[in-house]
């Protein structure tokens, strides 16, 4: 097998294995090998359409590319003798067809626009895949919320009992966040959906390429408008990684809830055994390992984002080889997110929530004290700060019964709640967690009817996201099918 043909003109001497390994990007390039063949076919069709290459070499090249597409690139294409899969694949073409034919594919093209196009193609697929997983997760959360509108549980601030809520309200909070993650990825997809092909090294080319034609063949909405920006910028990588990191931060928070809730201290949930592991020494243990690994994966994605920003932050225009180091972080970060979101959906769908235990905890820690203060304001005309002080003083004394509240009112405010008309029956009604939840009927609250409305709205949003996703997946699939069909017709 020949050595790297790109070095043969300007450079002399052999590289050591260490240098070859240091410069090679083959591990990351395996992600884009299929996309690279699609780019080759589109470029070749464009060259022939514009009369830049003749039929005979074009047909021979297309036949070889289709063979690679159908049966996979030869292993030699991934040899570290070549800096990247693009050079390795070209070497395979030269070996098979000779330089007279194989050496013509790179007319009007640089590896710079080639790799930038490949990354965008592959990343578009990854973004759609992540959106697909997010829509499944959101559907799971909405279905569970619909089933638990009446499941009262404690809400927490500072990890302390705060106010009663419902499991539905809690789950909808996460669904809202994942809905925004979906929206961010949709917006990123629009900016990602431009084709760098035809930008060449950075200053485009003197060949009369039809960039709109090749963009359409590859499923892009348009060609990138500036050739320098097209090859030198990786802000689209940073944006997608930022969106993935944001999503995984929420995944980690939900996993943290599940880890805590599954402990004997909480006892709110039993995770399916498939998502847990046991101890090598303690036979009684059931550890929420999948949730714990997901928390760690959030750090992996955040690290990939940080690496991408740091690598690109001081690069002068135009292309610099530093960008090669960005790509592995992109795939590593996205792989962590793509693995995690479907597993989270499955873990939640199979979890068993102990709603009786949740209900028993809903009123602990004086969690309905705010409702009692509100009742003193609403029903007896006290200023809220006065009511707040009275109830707080009663909590300090350890009880919210009528006798303690009366003492607290005289001590803290110099008034009598008995004289105001407060009764023990009124106190017990107000302090009931279910009553506290039912009164919170404003938009965004946990009352059953309010939650039902929230679910309806979010299902409509989810339906819109699902329709958008199906449309983009179908458009991309049709573009690639059409490209392959055109390539095969060309060789007939």
mmCIF file of N, CA, C and O in Angstrom, residues 172-217:
data_model
loop_
_atom_site.group_PDB
_atom_site.id
_atom_site.type_symbol
_atom_site.label_atom_id
_atom_site.label_comp_id
_atom_site.label_asym_id
_atom_site.label_seq_id
_atom_site.Cartn_x
_atom_site.Cartn_y
_atom_site.Cartn_z
ATOM 1 N N UNK A 172 -43.629 17.247 35.770
ATOM 2 C CA UNK A 172 -43.849 18.262 34.735
ATOM 3 C C UNK A 172 -42.757 19.327 34.752
ATOM 4 O O UNK A 172 -42.435 19.907 33.710
ATOM 5 N N UNK A 173 -42.191 19.585 35.930
ATOM 6 C CA UNK A 173 -41.079 20.528 35.995
ATOM 7 C C UNK A 173 -39.917 20.064 35.142
ATOM 8 O O UNK A 173 -39.291 20.854 34.416
ATOM 9 N N UNK A 174 -39.616 18.758 35.196
ATOM 10 C CA UNK A 174 -38.552 18.216 34.361
ATOM 11 C C UNK A 174 -38.953 18.192 32.882
ATOM 12 O O UNK A 174 -38.129 18.467 31.997
ATOM 13 N N UNK A 175 -40.207 17.889 32.610
ATOM 14 C CA UNK A 175 -40.649 17.848 31.213
ATOM 15 C C UNK A 175 -40.525 19.221 30.572
ATOM 16 O O UNK A 175 -40.139 19.330 29.397
ATOM 17 N N UNK A 176 -40.817 20.272 31.337
ATOM 18 C CA UNK A 176 -40.656 21.630 30.811
ATOM 19 C C UNK A 176 -39.207 21.880 30.394
ATOM 20 O O UNK A 176 -38.935 22.443 29.332
ATOM 21 N N UNK A 177 -38.281 21.446 31.233
ATOM 22 C CA UNK A 177 -36.864 21.649 30.939
ATOM 23 C C UNK A 177 -36.441 20.874 29.693
ATOM 24 O O UNK A 177 -35.749 21.409 28.821
ATOM 25 N N UNK A 178 -36.871 19.617 29.591
ATOM 26 C CA UNK A 178 -36.521 18.822 28.415
ATOM 27 C C UNK A 178 -37.204 19.350 27.158
ATOM 28 O O UNK A 178 -36.682 19.202 26.048
ATOM 29 N N UNK A 179 -38.344 19.993 27.324
ATOM 30 C CA UNK A 179 -39.006 20.634 26.181
ATOM 31 C C UNK A 179 -38.152 21.786 25.654
ATOM 32 O O UNK A 179 -38.012 21.968 24.438
ATOM 33 N N UNK A 180 -37.570 22.553 26.571
ATOM 34 C CA UNK A 180 -36.676 23.640 26.146
ATOM 35 C C UNK A 180 -35.410 23.088 25.499
ATOM 36 O O UNK A 180 -34.888 23.675 24.537
ATOM 37 N N UNK A 181 -34.911 21.972 26.005
ATOM 38 C CA UNK A 181 -33.749 21.341 25.377
ATOM 39 C C UNK A 181 -34.057 20.984 23.922
ATOM 40 O O UNK A 181 -33.221 21.172 23.035
ATOM 41 N N UNK A 182 -35.248 20.463 23.707
ATOM 42 C CA UNK A 182 -35.675 20.124 22.351
ATOM 43 C C UNK A 182 -35.706 21.367 21.470
ATOM 44 O O UNK A 182 -35.237 21.357 20.323
ATOM 45 N N UNK A 183 -36.264 22.448 22.003
ATOM 46 C CA UNK A 183 -36.347 23.695 21.238
ATOM 47 C C UNK A 183 -34.954 24.218 20.887
ATOM 48 O O UNK A 183 -34.719 24.697 19.764
ATOM 49 N N UNK A 184 -34.024 24.125 21.833
ATOM 50 C CA UNK A 184 -32.663 24.590 21.559
ATOM 51 C C UNK A 184 -32.010 23.762 20.452
ATOM 52 O O UNK A 184 -31.329 24.297 19.572
ATOM 53 N N UNK A 185 -32.199 22.464 20.507
ATOM 54 C CA UNK A 185 -31.615 21.597 19.478
ATOM 55 C C UNK A 185 -32.249 21.853 18.113
ATOM 56 O O UNK A 185 -31.568 21.785 17.083
ATOM 57 N N UNK A 186 -33.546 22.128 18.101
ATOM 58 C CA UNK A 186 -34.200 22.468 16.837
ATOM 59 C C UNK A 186 -33.585 23.731 16.243
ATOM 60 O O UNK A 186 -33.337 23.809 15.030
ATOM 61 N N UNK A 187 -33.340 24.715 17.070
ATOM 62 C CA UNK A 187 -32.745 25.962 16.582
ATOM 63 C C UNK A 187 -31.320 25.724 16.096
ATOM 64 O O UNK A 187 -30.890 26.284 15.072
ATOM 65 N N UNK A 188 -30.578 24.892 16.826
ATOM 66 C CA UNK A 188 -29.206 24.586 16.410
ATOM 67 C C UNK A 188 -29.205 23.869 15.068
ATOM 68 O O UNK A 188 -28.311 24.099 14.235
ATOM 69 N N UNK A 189 -30.174 23.018 14.846
ATOM 70 C CA UNK A 189 -30.253 22.265 13.588
ATOM 71 C C UNK A 189 -30.373 23.205 12.396
ATOM 72 O O UNK A 189 -29.759 22.980 11.346
ATOM 73 N N UNK A 190 -31.135 24.271 12.549
ATOM 74 C CA UNK A 190 -31.313 25.233 11.454
ATOM 75 C C UNK A 190 -29.970 25.861 11.086
ATOM 76 O O UNK A 190 -29.635 26.005 9.906
ATOM 77 N N UNK A 191 -29.186 26.224 12.087
ATOM 78 C CA UNK A 191 -27.881 26.837 11.810
ATOM 79 C C UNK A 191 -26.866 25.804 11.333
ATOM 80 O O UNK A 191 -25.896 26.150 10.642
ATOM 81 N N UNK A 192 -27.078 24.557 11.689
ATOM 82 C CA UNK A 192 -26.194 23.473 11.275
ATOM 83 C C UNK A 192 -26.433 23.077 9.822
ATOM 84 O O UNK A 192 -25.537 22.545 9.149
ATOM 85 N N UNK A 193 -27.609 23.382 9.313
ATOM 86 C CA UNK A 193 -28.080 22.851 8.038
ATOM 87 C C UNK A 193 -27.589 23.653 6.827
ATOM 88 O O UNK A 193 -28.374 24.065 5.974
ATOM 89 N N UNK A 194 -26.279 23.919 6.769
ATOM 90 C CA UNK A 194 -25.678 24.594 5.613
ATOM 91 C C UNK A 194 -24.478 23.787 5.141
ATOM 92 O O UNK A 194 -23.772 23.179 5.933
ATOM 93 N N UNK A 195 -24.242 23.770 3.846
ATOM 94 C CA UNK A 195 -23.190 22.942 3.258
ATOM 95 C C UNK A 195 -21.911 23.735 2.999
ATOM 96 O O UNK A 195 -21.924 24.701 2.245
ATOM 97 N N UNK A 196 -20.785 23.304 3.601
ATOM 98 C CA UNK A 196 -19.502 23.946 3.293
ATOM 99 C C UNK A 196 -18.904 23.498 1.959
ATOM 100 O O UNK A 196 -17.955 24.111 1.480
ATOM 101 N N UNK A 197 -19.440 22.421 1.365
ATOM 102 C CA UNK A 197 -18.811 21.839 0.178
ATOM 103 C C UNK A 197 -18.713 22.873 -0.943
ATOM 104 O O UNK A 197 -19.687 23.547 -1.276
ATOM 105 N N UNK A 198 -17.518 22.984 -1.524
ATOM 106 C CA UNK A 198 -17.253 23.977 -2.548
ATOM 107 C C UNK A 198 -16.464 25.157 -2.027
ATOM 108 O O UNK A 198 -16.011 26.009 -2.794
ATOM 109 N N UNK A 199 -16.257 25.192 -0.702
ATOM 110 C CA UNK A 199 -15.472 26.269 -0.118
ATOM 111 C C UNK A 199 -13.983 26.031 -0.276
ATOM 112 O O UNK A 199 -13.178 26.957 -0.092
ATOM 113 N N UNK A 200 -13.622 24.784 -0.587
ATOM 114 C CA UNK A 200 -12.222 24.387 -0.775
ATOM 115 C C UNK A 200 -11.416 24.689 0.484
ATOM 116 O O UNK A 200 -11.916 24.523 1.585
ATOM 117 N N UNK A 201 -10.173 25.147 0.324
ATOM 118 C CA UNK A 201 -9.322 25.349 1.501
ATOM 119 C C UNK A 201 -9.860 26.455 2.397
ATOM 120 O O UNK A 201 -9.852 26.347 3.618
ATOM 121 N N UNK A 202 -10.330 27.540 1.796
ATOM 122 C CA UNK A 202 -11.003 28.623 2.507
ATOM 123 C C UNK A 202 -11.460 29.728 1.550
ATOM 124 O O UNK A 202 -12.340 30.499 1.855
ATOM 125 N N UNK A 203 -10.841 29.794 0.362
ATOM 126 C CA UNK A 203 -11.126 30.891 -0.579
ATOM 127 C C UNK A 203 -11.925 30.424 -1.779
ATOM 128 O O UNK A 203 -11.882 31.041 -2.836
ATOM 129 N N UNK A 204 -12.645 29.324 -1.626
ATOM 130 C CA UNK A 204 -13.431 28.691 -2.682
ATOM 131 C C UNK A 204 -12.518 28.212 -3.806
ATOM 132 O O UNK A 204 -11.353 27.877 -3.559
ATOM 133 N N UNK A 205 -12.997 28.170 -5.029
ATOM 134 C CA UNK A 205 -12.233 27.589 -6.132
ATOM 135 C C UNK A 205 -12.581 28.289 -7.438
ATOM 136 O O UNK A 205 -13.677 28.876 -7.566
ATOM 137 N N UNK A 206 -11.659 28.210 -8.393
ATOM 138 C CA UNK A 206 -11.932 28.783 -9.707
ATOM 139 C C UNK A 206 -12.776 27.895 -10.592
ATOM 140 O O UNK A 206 -13.222 28.321 -11.669
ATOM 141 N N UNK A 207 -13.005 26.646 -10.198
ATOM 142 C CA UNK A 207 -13.882 25.765 -10.971
ATOM 143 C C UNK A 207 -15.335 26.207 -10.808
ATOM 144 O O UNK A 207 -15.751 26.601 -9.702
ATOM 145 N N UNK A 208 -16.148 26.088 -11.857
ATOM 146 C CA UNK A 208 -17.534 26.578 -11.795
ATOM 147 C C UNK A 208 -18.466 25.584 -11.095
ATOM 148 O O UNK A 208 -19.401 25.044 -11.697
ATOM 149 N N UNK A 209 -18.210 25.338 -9.816
ATOM 150 C CA UNK A 209 -19.037 24.393 -9.072
ATOM 151 C C UNK A 209 -20.437 24.966 -8.829
ATOM 152 O O UNK A 209 -20.598 26.167 -8.609
ATOM 153 N N UNK A 210 -21.421 24.097 -8.828
ATOM 154 C CA UNK A 210 -22.789 24.481 -8.478
ATOM 155 C C UNK A 210 -23.022 24.054 -7.034
ATOM 156 O O UNK A 210 -23.425 22.928 -6.757
ATOM 157 N N UNK A 211 -22.751 24.953 -6.110
ATOM 158 C CA UNK A 211 -22.823 24.608 -4.691
ATOM 159 C C UNK A 211 -24.256 24.358 -4.229
ATOM 160 O O UNK A 211 -24.485 23.576 -3.294
ATOM 161 N N UNK A 212 -25.208 25.013 -4.847
ATOM 162 C CA UNK A 212 -26.608 24.762 -4.466
ATOM 163 C C UNK A 212 -27.013 23.346 -4.847
ATOM 164 O O UNK A 212 -27.765 22.682 -4.115
ATOM 165 N N UNK A 213 -26.513 22.868 -5.975
ATOM 166 C CA UNK A 213 -26.821 21.508 -6.429
ATOM 167 C C UNK A 213 -26.262 20.474 -5.460
ATOM 168 O O UNK A 213 -26.979 19.564 -5.016
ATOM 169 N N UNK A 214 -24.992 20.587 -5.089
ATOM 170 C CA UNK A 214 -24.409 19.601 -4.177
ATOM 171 C C UNK A 214 -25.004 19.715 -2.775
ATOM 172 O O UNK A 214 -25.156 18.704 -2.081
ATOM 173 N N UNK A 215 -25.343 20.921 -2.361
ATOM 174 C CA UNK A 215 -26.003 21.082 -1.059
ATOM 175 C C UNK A 215 -27.322 20.331 -1.042
ATOM 176 O O UNK A 215 -27.654 19.622 -0.077
ATOM 177 N N UNK A 216 -28.082 20.460 -2.109
ATOM 178 C CA UNK A 216 -29.375 19.773 -2.202
ATOM 179 C C UNK A 216 -29.193 18.257 -2.210
ATOM 180 O O UNK A 216 -29.946 17.531 -1.554
ATOM 181 N N UNK A 217 -28.202 17.772 -2.939
ATOM 182 C CA UNK A 217 -27.944 16.332 -2.973
ATOM 183 C C UNK A 217 -27.660 15.775 -1.589
ATOM 184 O O UNK A 217 -28.034 14.636 -1.269
#
